[in-house]
XYZ file of C-alpha atoms in Angstrom:
126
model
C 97.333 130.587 153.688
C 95.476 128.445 150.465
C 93.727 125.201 151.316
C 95.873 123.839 148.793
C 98.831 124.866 150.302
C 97.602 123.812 153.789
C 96.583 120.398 152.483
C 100.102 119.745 150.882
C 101.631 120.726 154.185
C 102.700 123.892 153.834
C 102.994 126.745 156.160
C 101.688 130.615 155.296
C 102.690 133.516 157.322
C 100.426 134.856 160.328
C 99.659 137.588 162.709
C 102.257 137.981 165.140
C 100.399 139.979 167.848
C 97.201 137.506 167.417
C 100.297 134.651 168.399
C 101.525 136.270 171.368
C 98.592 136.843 173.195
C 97.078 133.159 172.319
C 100.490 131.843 173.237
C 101.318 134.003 176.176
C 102.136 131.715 178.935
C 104.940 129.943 176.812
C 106.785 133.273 176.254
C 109.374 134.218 179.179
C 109.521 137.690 180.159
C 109.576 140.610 177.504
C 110.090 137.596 174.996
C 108.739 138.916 171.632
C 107.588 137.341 168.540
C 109.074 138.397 165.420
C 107.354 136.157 162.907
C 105.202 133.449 162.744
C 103.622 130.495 160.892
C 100.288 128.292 161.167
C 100.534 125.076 159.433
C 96.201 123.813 160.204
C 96.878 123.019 163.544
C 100.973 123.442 164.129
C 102.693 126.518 164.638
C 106.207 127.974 164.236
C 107.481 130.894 166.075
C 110.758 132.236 165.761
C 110.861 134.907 168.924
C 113.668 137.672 169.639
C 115.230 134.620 171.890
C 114.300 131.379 169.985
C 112.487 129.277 167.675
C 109.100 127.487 169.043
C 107.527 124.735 167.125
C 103.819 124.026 168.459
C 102.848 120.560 167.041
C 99.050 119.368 167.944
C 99.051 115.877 167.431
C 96.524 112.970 167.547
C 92.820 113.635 165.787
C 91.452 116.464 168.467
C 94.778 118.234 168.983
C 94.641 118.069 172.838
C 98.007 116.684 172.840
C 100.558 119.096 172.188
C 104.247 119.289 171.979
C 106.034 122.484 172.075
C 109.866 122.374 170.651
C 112.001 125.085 171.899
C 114.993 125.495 169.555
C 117.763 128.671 170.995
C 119.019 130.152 168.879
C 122.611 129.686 170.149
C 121.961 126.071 169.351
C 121.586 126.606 165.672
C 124.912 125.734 163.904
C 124.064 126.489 160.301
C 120.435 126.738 158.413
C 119.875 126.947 154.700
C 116.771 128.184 153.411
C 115.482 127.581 149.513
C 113.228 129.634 147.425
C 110.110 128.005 145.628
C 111.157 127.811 141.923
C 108.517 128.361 138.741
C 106.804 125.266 139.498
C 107.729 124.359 142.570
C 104.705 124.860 145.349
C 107.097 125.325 148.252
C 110.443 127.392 149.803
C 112.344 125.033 152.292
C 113.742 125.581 155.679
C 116.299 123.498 157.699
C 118.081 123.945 160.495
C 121.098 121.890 162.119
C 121.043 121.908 165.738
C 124.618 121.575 167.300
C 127.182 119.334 165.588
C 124.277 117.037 163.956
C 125.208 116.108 160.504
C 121.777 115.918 159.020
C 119.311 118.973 159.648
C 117.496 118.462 162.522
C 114.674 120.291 161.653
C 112.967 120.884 158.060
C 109.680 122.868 157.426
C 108.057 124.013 154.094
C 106.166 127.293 153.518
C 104.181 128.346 150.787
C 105.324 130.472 147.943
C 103.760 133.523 149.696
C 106.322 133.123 151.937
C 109.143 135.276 151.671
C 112.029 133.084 152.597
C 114.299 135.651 152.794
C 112.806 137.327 155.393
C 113.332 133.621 157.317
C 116.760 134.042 156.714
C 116.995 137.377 157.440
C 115.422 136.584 161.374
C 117.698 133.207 161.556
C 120.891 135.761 160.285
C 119.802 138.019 162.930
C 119.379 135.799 165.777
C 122.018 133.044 165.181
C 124.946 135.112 163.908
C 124.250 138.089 165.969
C-alpha cells in the first residue's frame, strides 16, 4: 500500500498468513483467512466464515473495536472498480433488510475488486 493511498484512506491488500497469526485469538476454530486489508492502523478480514473489521481508534490505538459481519447476514453487496482517474474501487455491504449499506470501505486501485466480489459471491451466495 502507497502513502498516498493510505493518507486518502484507502485500503491495499496484505499478507494473509502474517494476519492470522497476529490475530489468532479472534479466529474460532479452523477459521481461515482468505484475504485481507490494512488501512494504517484498521484492518479488514473477510475469513472462510465472516467478515472482521479491526478499527483502532483514539491517537495510540489501544482502543479497539472489532466488527464481526456473517456472512449469512449480508443481503446484497456491490463492489465498483476505480475508473481512469479515479484513486479508489468501492465496497458496500447491506446487512439484513437495511436500506442504506451498512458498511462502505475503499481500496486502492491495486486492489483487485473482483477478487472482493469473488470471496463475498463465494461466501454469501454459497
Amino acid at each position: 500500500m502507497g502513502i498516498i493511498g493510505a493518507l486518502f484512506g484507502n485500503a491495499g491488500k496484505t499478507s494473509g498468513e502474517n494476519i492470522q497469526e497476529q490475530y489468532n485469538n479472534l479466529f474460532v476454530e479452523n477459521e481461515k483467512v482468505i484475504q485481507a486489508f490494512k488501512l494504517i492502523r484498521d484492518v479488514y478480514i473477510f475469513t472462510d466464515k465472516r467478515l472482521l473489521l479491526i478499527d483502532k481508534q483514539g491517537l495510540t490505538g489501544h482502543k479497539t473495536e472489532y466488527l464481526s459481519i456473517p456472512y449469512k447476514s449480508i443481503s446484497r453487496f456491490s463492489v465498483e472498480s476505480a475508473g481512469h482517474f479515479d484513486l479508489e474501487a468501492e465496497l458496500k455491504i447491506w446487512v439484513s433488510s437495511a436500506l442504506e449499506p451498512t458498511l462502505q470501505k475503499t481500496f486502492n486501485r491495486s486492489v483487485n475488486v473482483y477478487e472482493i466480489q469473488k470471496i463475498l459471491a463465494t461466501f454469501v451466495l454459497g
